[in-house]
């Protein structure tokens, strides 16, 4: 849950309970309690009343799917019937990484992204964001969060930051929380000034301004040169490397000269590049061949940039980023 904290406070006051009860409830929830009945240091009568009066989660589970590689995808339903998806990737080293959604649909129209073809419906509340993470916390240890599900987190930054503030209670430190953005400069600037050491990831996709505008129209509003200047301010203040996400689109942005252009605008001390194999959705694009991606990486590395090729996980269950809630999403939009 993020229990509706205001409702929880009111209900506890109504029941004549001391103020520390709310904190007790949250501590249980953050550690993965499945419901009020597990909160054994609360009087049984209080547990019963809370179960009747304060919904334990803002979200209902509609469907859960497990990939062959262990990736879990859950389709969640909000109180107003919206569908959102959240993914948990488990790694052998024990990390459990959650990909969170920040909005229902997306107002931006990146041409390769399935969410970008949905209409924007609304921002998620901080409770709805936290409840996605709590869903998985109830099943397993979780260590990392990346805001890379549906939506543009920088356009719902108040709620994203409010949720992030509480993630350490679930075991996810701010250093292991990352926000991925199309390059929404006001949001990057706010993240630079915020007191939490949250990581920044930039979806770049093309170093050439015209090509980038064709792939992601938001580049007309916030051109890459200005976005990179904002990332560099972030680095100067936070001393944390910025991750570049670069989705590999066959014949569009994946040629050696594209790699050279990319290397020319990225300072290797500030940036690290993550090349993302494209998951074909119903778009006009195909994914680049494996050898093409490898050659692209080699060009970047020859220029001194650190570059990795992202493992594709959960492909068999459509759990790849940008595919989230597409199938269910048509109804949600
Ligand atoms: N709006 C934010 C957060 C959404 S995550 C942002 O754009 O960063 C978006 C990420 O998902 C992008 O970096 C993009 O590379 C990736 N993505 C979207 N659709 C994809 C697809 N079909 N295949 C692979 N990656 C995709």
Short mmCIF file of C-alpha atoms and ligand atoms in Angstrom, two decimals:
data_model
loop_
_atom_site.label_atom_id
_atom_site.label_comp_id
_atom_site.label_asym_id
_atom_site.label_seq_id
_atom_site.Cartn_x
_atom_site.Cartn_y
_atom_site.Cartn_z
CA UNK A 1 0.00 0.00 0.00
CA UNK A 2 0.67 3.41 0.12
CA UNK A 3 -2.15 3.34 2.33
CA UNK A 4 -3.91 6.56 1.70
CA UNK A 5 -1.87 8.06 4.54
CA UNK A 6 -4.33 10.84 5.26
CA UNK A 7 -7.17 8.34 5.51
CA UNK A 8 -5.03 6.12 7.72
CA UNK A 9 -4.29 9.02 10.07
CA UNK A 10 -7.95 10.02 10.23
CA UNK A 11 -9.09 6.47 10.88
CA UNK A 12 -6.50 5.89 13.60
CA UNK A 13 -7.47 9.18 15.26
CA UNK A 14 -11.09 8.14 15.00
CA UNK A 15 -10.25 4.88 16.74
CA UNK A 16 -8.51 6.82 19.52
CA UNK A 17 -5.14 5.36 18.60
CA UNK A 18 -1.78 7.01 19.37
CA UNK A 19 0.00 8.79 16.54
CA UNK A 20 2.84 6.26 16.25
CA UNK A 21 0.40 3.66 14.90
CA UNK A 22 0.55 5.11 11.38
CA UNK A 23 4.32 4.70 11.35
CA UNK A 24 3.91 1.11 12.59
CA UNK A 25 1.52 0.33 9.75
CA UNK A 26 3.83 1.82 7.14
CA UNK A 27 6.86 -0.07 8.52
CA UNK A 28 4.98 -3.36 8.14
CA UNK A 29 3.79 -2.51 4.66
CA UNK A 30 7.26 -1.43 3.53
CA UNK A 31 8.70 -4.74 4.77
CA UNK A 32 6.26 -6.63 2.60
CA UNK A 33 3.32 -7.45 4.87
CA UNK A 34 0.44 -8.89 2.87
CA UNK A 35 -2.25 -7.15 4.90
CA UNK A 36 -3.19 -5.64 8.26
CA UNK A 37 -3.65 -9.12 9.73
CA UNK A 38 0.13 -9.59 9.78
CA UNK A 39 0.75 -6.48 11.88
CA UNK A 40 0.96 -8.32 15.16
CA UNK A 41 2.04 -5.37 17.28
CA UNK A 42 -1.29 -3.66 16.55
CA UNK A 43 -4.30 -4.55 18.70
CA UNK A 44 -6.48 -7.09 16.88
CA UNK A 45 -9.49 -4.77 17.00
CA UNK A 46 -7.50 -2.00 15.31
CA UNK A 47 -6.33 -4.41 12.60
CA UNK A 48 -9.93 -5.40 11.89
CA UNK A 49 -11.14 -1.81 11.73
CA UNK A 50 -8.33 -0.82 9.39
CA UNK A 51 -9.05 -3.78 7.12
CA UNK A 52 -12.66 -2.56 6.87
CA UNK A 53 -11.95 1.12 6.46
CA UNK A 54 -8.58 1.73 4.80
CA UNK A 55 -7.84 -0.13 1.54
CA UNK A 56 -4.46 -1.84 1.87
CA UNK A 57 -3.42 -0.97 -1.69
CA UNK A 58 -4.57 1.57 -4.25
CA UNK A 59 -4.07 -1.09 -6.95
CA UNK A 60 -5.67 -4.44 -7.75
CA UNK A 61 -3.79 -7.22 -9.49
CA UNK A 62 -5.38 -7.99 -12.83
CA UNK A 63 -2.82 -10.44 -14.16
CA UNK A 64 0.69 -11.64 -13.43
CA UNK A 65 3.02 -13.24 -15.97
CA UNK A 66 6.37 -14.94 -15.44
CA UNK A 67 8.97 -15.09 -18.20
CA UNK A 68 11.26 -18.04 -18.80
CA UNK A 69 14.14 -15.93 -17.50
CA UNK A 70 12.29 -15.23 -14.24
CA UNK A 71 11.17 -11.71 -15.14
CA UNK A 72 7.80 -10.97 -13.60
CA UNK A 73 5.29 -8.66 -15.19
CA UNK A 74 2.17 -7.56 -13.41
CA UNK A 75 -0.84 -5.79 -14.83
CA UNK A 76 -2.42 -3.60 -12.17
CA UNK A 77 -5.76 -1.83 -12.13
CA UNK A 78 -6.35 1.55 -10.53
CA UNK A 79 -9.54 2.53 -8.67
CA UNK A 80 -10.75 4.32 -11.82
CA UNK A 81 -10.19 1.30 -14.05
CA UNK A 82 -6.86 2.31 -15.60
CA UNK A 83 -4.37 -0.42 -16.38
CA UNK A 84 -0.67 -0.05 -15.65
CA UNK A 85 2.20 -2.48 -15.83
CA UNK A 86 5.23 -3.00 -13.68
CA UNK A 87 8.13 -5.36 -14.19
CA UNK A 88 10.54 -7.07 -11.80
CA UNK A 89 13.84 -8.34 -13.13
CA UNK A 90 15.78 -10.67 -10.87
CA UNK A 91 19.49 -11.14 -11.34
CA UNK A 92 21.78 -13.94 -10.21
CA UNK A 93 23.77 -11.59 -7.99
CA UNK A 94 20.64 -11.14 -5.87
CA UNK A 95 19.49 -7.80 -7.22
CA UNK A 96 15.81 -7.33 -7.77
CA UNK A 97 15.21 -4.42 -10.11
CA UNK A 98 11.77 -2.90 -10.59
CA UNK A 99 10.70 -0.92 -13.65
CA UNK A 100 7.99 1.51 -12.49
CA UNK A 101 5.35 3.40 -14.43
CA UNK A 102 4.79 7.07 -13.62
CA UNK A 103 1.77 7.90 -15.80
CA UNK A 104 -1.16 6.19 -17.51
CA UNK A 105 -0.23 6.61 -21.15
CA UNK A 106 2.17 9.35 -22.19
CA UNK A 107 1.77 12.86 -23.59
CA UNK A 108 4.94 12.57 -25.66
CA UNK A 109 4.90 10.86 -29.03
CA UNK A 110 8.23 9.09 -29.49
CA UNK A 111 7.69 7.26 -32.74
CA UNK A 112 9.20 3.89 -31.71
CA UNK A 113 7.47 3.66 -28.33
CA UNK A 114 4.22 1.82 -27.82
CA UNK A 115 3.21 3.96 -24.84
CA UNK A 116 3.80 7.00 -27.03
CA UNK A 117 0.98 5.83 -29.26
CA UNK A 118 -1.45 5.64 -26.37
CA UNK A 119 -3.24 8.77 -25.30
CA UNK A 120 -2.16 10.37 -22.07
CA UNK A 121 -4.79 9.64 -19.42
CA UNK A 122 -3.43 10.94 -16.14
CA UNK A 123 -0.54 11.10 -13.72
CA UNK A 124 -0.19 8.30 -11.19
CA UNK A 125 -0.35 9.36 -7.55
CA UNK A 126 2.63 8.77 -5.28
CA UNK A 127 0.59 6.00 -3.66
CA UNK A 128 -0.01 4.28 -6.98
CA UNK A 129 3.70 4.51 -7.79
CA UNK A 130 4.69 3.10 -4.41
CA UNK A 131 2.08 0.37 -4.60
CA UNK A 132 3.69 -0.98 -7.78
CA UNK A 133 6.93 -1.47 -5.85
CA UNK A 134 5.14 -2.84 -2.79
CA UNK A 135 3.45 -5.45 -4.93
CA UNK A 136 6.85 -7.02 -5.62
CA UNK A 137 8.20 -6.27 -2.13
CA UNK A 138 5.57 -8.64 -0.81
CA UNK A 139 7.10 -11.46 -2.86
CA UNK A 140 10.84 -10.88 -2.71
CA UNK A 141 13.73 -8.60 -1.80
CA UNK A 142 13.97 -5.58 -4.04
CA UNK A 143 17.09 -3.45 -4.43
CA UNK A 144 16.76 -1.16 -7.46
CA UNK A 145 14.14 1.01 -9.10
CA UNK A 146 14.18 2.56 -12.53
CA UNK A 147 11.37 4.82 -13.72
CA UNK A 148 11.30 3.31 -17.18
CA UNK A 149 7.79 1.98 -17.44
CA UNK A 150 4.89 3.92 -18.91
CA UNK A 151 5.01 7.68 -18.93
CA UNK A 152 7.49 10.52 -18.63
CA UNK A 153 8.51 10.69 -14.95
CA UNK A 154 9.80 14.27 -15.23
CA UNK A 155 6.26 15.39 -16.15
CA UNK A 156 4.96 13.91 -12.89
CA UNK A 157 7.99 14.70 -10.81
CA UNK A 158 6.25 15.72 -7.57
CA UNK A 159 4.66 12.30 -7.25
CA UNK A 160 7.74 10.45 -8.51
CA UNK A 161 9.91 12.19 -5.90
CA UNK A 162 7.36 11.71 -3.11
CA UNK A 163 7.33 7.97 -3.85
CA UNK A 164 11.12 7.85 -4.18
CA UNK A 165 11.48 9.45 -0.77
CA UNK A 166 9.84 6.39 0.82
CA UNK A 167 11.58 3.71 -1.28
CA UNK A 168 14.47 3.27 1.21
CA UNK A 169 11.92 1.82 3.66
CA UNK A 170 11.44 -1.00 1.11
CA UNK A 171 15.20 -1.53 0.82
CA UNK A 172 15.77 0.67 -2.25
CA UNK A 173 18.23 3.48 -1.55
CA UNK A 174 18.15 6.73 -3.48
CA UNK A 175 21.48 5.76 -5.06
CA UNK A 176 19.80 2.68 -6.49
CA UNK A 177 16.84 4.69 -7.80
CA UNK A 178 17.02 6.09 -11.33
CA UNK A 179 14.75 8.36 -13.34
CA UNK A 180 14.77 7.98 -17.11
CA UNK A 181 13.71 10.98 -19.19
CA UNK A 182 13.31 12.03 -22.80
CA UNK A 183 15.25 15.15 -21.81
CA UNK A 184 12.59 17.24 -20.07
CA UNK A 185 14.92 20.03 -18.97
CA UNK A 186 12.85 21.52 -16.11
CA UNK A 187 12.77 18.06 -14.54
CA UNK A 188 16.49 17.48 -14.98
CA UNK A 189 17.11 20.85 -13.31
CA UNK A 190 14.88 19.94 -10.39
CA UNK A 191 16.58 16.57 -9.96
CA UNK A 192 19.89 18.44 -9.87
CA UNK A 193 18.65 20.48 -6.92
CA UNK A 194 16.80 17.79 -5.00
CA UNK A 195 18.33 16.53 -1.74
CA UNK A 196 18.20 12.84 -2.76
CA UNK A 197 21.10 11.28 -4.73
CA UNK A 198 18.83 9.80 -7.41
CA UNK A 199 20.44 8.74 -10.67
CA UNK A 200 19.62 10.32 -14.04
CA UNK A 201 19.17 8.41 -17.30
CA UNK A 202 18.62 10.15 -20.64
CA UNK A 203 16.85 8.56 -23.60
CA UNK A 204 18.99 10.00 -26.37
CA UNK A 205 18.45 7.78 -29.45
CA UNK A 206 20.14 10.10 -32.00
CA UNK A 207 22.91 12.68 -31.71
CA UNK A 208 21.84 14.57 -34.81
CA UNK A 209 19.16 17.16 -33.92
CA UNK A 210 17.03 16.60 -37.04
CA UNK A 211 17.09 12.83 -36.74
CA UNK A 212 16.35 13.06 -33.04
CA UNK A 213 13.37 15.34 -33.71
CA UNK A 214 12.07 12.83 -36.25
CA UNK A 215 12.33 9.99 -33.72
CA UNK A 216 11.24 12.00 -30.68
CA UNK A 217 9.26 15.18 -31.42
CA UNK A 218 9.99 16.51 -27.91
CA UNK A 219 13.45 17.37 -29.29
CA UNK A 220 11.88 20.39 -31.03
CA UNK A 221 10.93 21.76 -27.64
CA UNK A 222 14.11 20.76 -25.81
CA UNK A 223 16.93 20.31 -28.34
CA UNK A 224 19.63 17.79 -27.49
CA UNK A 225 22.35 20.42 -27.09
CA UNK A 226 20.34 22.11 -24.30
CA UNK A 227 19.44 18.76 -22.74
CA UNK A 228 23.11 17.73 -22.58
CA UNK A 229 23.96 21.08 -20.99
CA UNK A 230 21.36 20.30 -18.29
CA UNK A 231 22.85 16.80 -17.82
CA UNK A 232 26.26 18.36 -17.41
CA UNK A 233 24.97 20.69 -14.69
CA UNK A 234 23.50 17.61 -13.02
CA UNK A 235 26.88 15.89 -13.14
CA UNK A 236 28.71 18.96 -11.85
CA UNK A 237 26.44 19.15 -8.80
CA UNK A 238 25.78 15.48 -8.09
CA UNK A 239 29.08 13.94 -9.23
CA UNK A 240 27.15 10.99 -10.60
CA UNK A 241 27.46 9.64 -14.10
CA UNK A 242 24.46 10.01 -16.40
CA UNK A 243 23.28 6.89 -18.23
CA UNK A 244 22.44 7.31 -21.89
CA UNK A 245 19.74 5.04 -23.29
CA UNK A 246 20.02 4.49 -27.03
CA UNK A 247 17.49 2.25 -28.71
CA UNK A 248 18.90 0.58 -31.83
CA UNK A 249 16.60 1.07 -34.84
CA UNK A 250 17.55 -0.81 -37.99
CA UNK A 251 18.94 1.52 -40.66
CA UNK A 252 17.77 4.63 -38.78
CA UNK A 253 20.26 5.46 -36.04
CA UNK A 254 22.54 2.40 -35.94
CA UNK A 255 25.26 3.10 -38.51
CA UNK A 256 28.95 3.72 -37.68
CA UNK A 257 28.61 7.43 -38.51
CA UNK A 258 25.76 7.68 -35.97
CA UNK A 259 28.08 6.17 -33.38
CA UNK A 260 30.78 8.72 -34.23
CA UNK A 261 28.28 11.58 -33.91
CA UNK A 262 27.20 10.20 -30.56
CA UNK A 263 30.76 9.89 -29.30
CA UNK A 264 31.43 13.45 -30.43
CA UNK A 265 28.76 14.92 -28.12
CA UNK A 266 29.35 12.73 -25.03
CA UNK A 267 32.13 13.34 -22.53
CA UNK A 268 33.28 9.88 -21.30
CA UNK A 269 33.77 11.12 -17.75
CA UNK A 270 30.12 12.18 -17.55
CA UNK A 271 28.24 9.59 -19.59
CA UNK A 272 27.91 5.86 -19.91
CA UNK A 273 25.95 4.43 -22.83
CA UNK A 274 23.42 1.63 -22.74
CA UNK A 275 22.52 0.28 -26.19
CA UNK A 276 19.01 -1.14 -26.19
CA UNK A 277 17.98 -3.79 -28.71
CA UNK A 278 14.64 -2.62 -30.07
CA UNK A 279 11.61 -4.72 -29.38
CA UNK A 280 9.45 -4.39 -32.46
CA UNK A 281 6.00 -3.19 -31.49
CA UNK A 282 3.51 -2.12 -34.14
CA UNK A 283 5.80 0.68 -35.27
CA UNK A 284 7.49 1.47 -38.55
CA UNK A 285 10.85 0.27 -37.19
CA UNK A 286 12.76 -2.97 -36.97
CA UNK A 287 15.44 -3.78 -34.45
CA UNK A 288 19.09 -3.62 -35.50
CA UNK A 289 20.99 -6.85 -36.11
CA UNK A 290 23.19 -8.11 -33.31
CA UNK A 291 26.38 -7.53 -35.30
CA UNK A 292 25.30 -3.96 -36.08
CA UNK A 293 24.83 -3.27 -32.37
CA UNK A 294 28.21 -4.81 -31.60
CA UNK A 295 29.92 -2.70 -34.26
CA UNK A 296 28.21 0.44 -32.91
CA UNK A 297 29.50 -0.35 -29.43
CA UNK A 298 33.02 -0.87 -30.77
CA UNK A 299 33.02 2.61 -32.32
CA UNK A 300 31.94 4.15 -29.01
CA UNK A 301 34.56 2.22 -27.06
CA UNK A 302 37.29 3.18 -29.51
CA UNK A 303 36.41 6.80 -28.64
CA UNK A 304 36.83 6.04 -24.94
CA UNK A 305 33.13 5.84 -24.02
CA UNK A 306 31.87 3.08 -21.78
CA UNK A 307 29.08 1.26 -23.59
CA UNK A 308 27.07 -1.85 -22.79
CA UNK A 309 24.42 -3.73 -24.72
CA UNK A 310 21.34 -4.25 -22.64
CA UNK A 311 20.22 -7.78 -22.02
CA UNK A 312 16.76 -8.25 -23.34
CA UNK A 313 14.67 -9.79 -20.65
CA UNK A 314 11.08 -10.83 -20.49
CA UNK A 315 10.66 -10.69 -24.24
CA UNK A 316 8.45 -13.73 -24.30
CA UNK A 317 5.94 -11.93 -22.07
CA UNK A 318 6.10 -8.50 -23.77
CA UNK A 319 7.78 -7.11 -20.68
CA UNK A 320 10.30 -5.01 -22.55
CA UNK A 321 10.36 -1.32 -21.80
CA UNK A 322 7.99 0.62 -24.00
CA UNK A 323 5.80 -2.40 -24.47
CA UNK A 324 4.24 -2.08 -21.08
CA UNK A 325 0.48 -2.10 -20.94
CA UNK A 326 0.20 -1.80 -24.67
CA UNK A 327 -2.04 -4.76 -25.05
CA UNK A 328 -4.08 -3.89 -22.00
CA UNK A 329 -3.41 -0.25 -22.61
CA UNK A 330 -5.66 0.23 -25.52
CA UNK A 331 -8.50 0.04 -23.01
CA UNK A 332 -6.72 2.22 -20.51
CA UNK A 333 -6.23 5.17 -22.80
N1 LIG B 1 9.74 8.66 -20.82
C1 LIG B 1 10.94 8.15 -20.20
C2 LIG B 1 10.68 6.89 -19.43
C3 LIG B 1 10.07 5.78 -20.26
S1 LIG B 1 11.24 4.53 -20.52
C4 LIG B 1 12.02 7.95 -21.24
O1 LIG B 1 11.71 7.99 -22.42
O2 LIG B 1 13.16 7.77 -20.86
C5 LIG B 1 11.56 4.66 -22.13
C6 LIG B 1 12.73 3.78 -22.51
O3 LIG B 1 12.19 2.57 -23.01
C7 LIG B 1 13.49 4.45 -23.59
O4 LIG B 1 14.81 4.66 -23.20
C8 LIG B 1 13.43 3.50 -24.73
O5 LIG B 1 14.72 3.23 -25.16
C9 LIG B 1 12.84 2.25 -24.20
N2 LIG B 1 11.90 1.70 -25.14
C10 LIG B 1 10.69 2.17 -25.49
N3 LIG B 1 10.11 1.39 -26.38
C11 LIG B 1 10.98 0.38 -26.61
C12 LIG B 1 10.95 -0.78 -27.42
N4 LIG B 1 9.90 -1.07 -28.18
N5 LIG B 1 12.02 -1.60 -27.40
C13 LIG B 1 13.07 -1.32 -26.61
N6 LIG B 1 13.15 -0.27 -25.82
C14 LIG B 1 12.12 0.57 -25.82
#
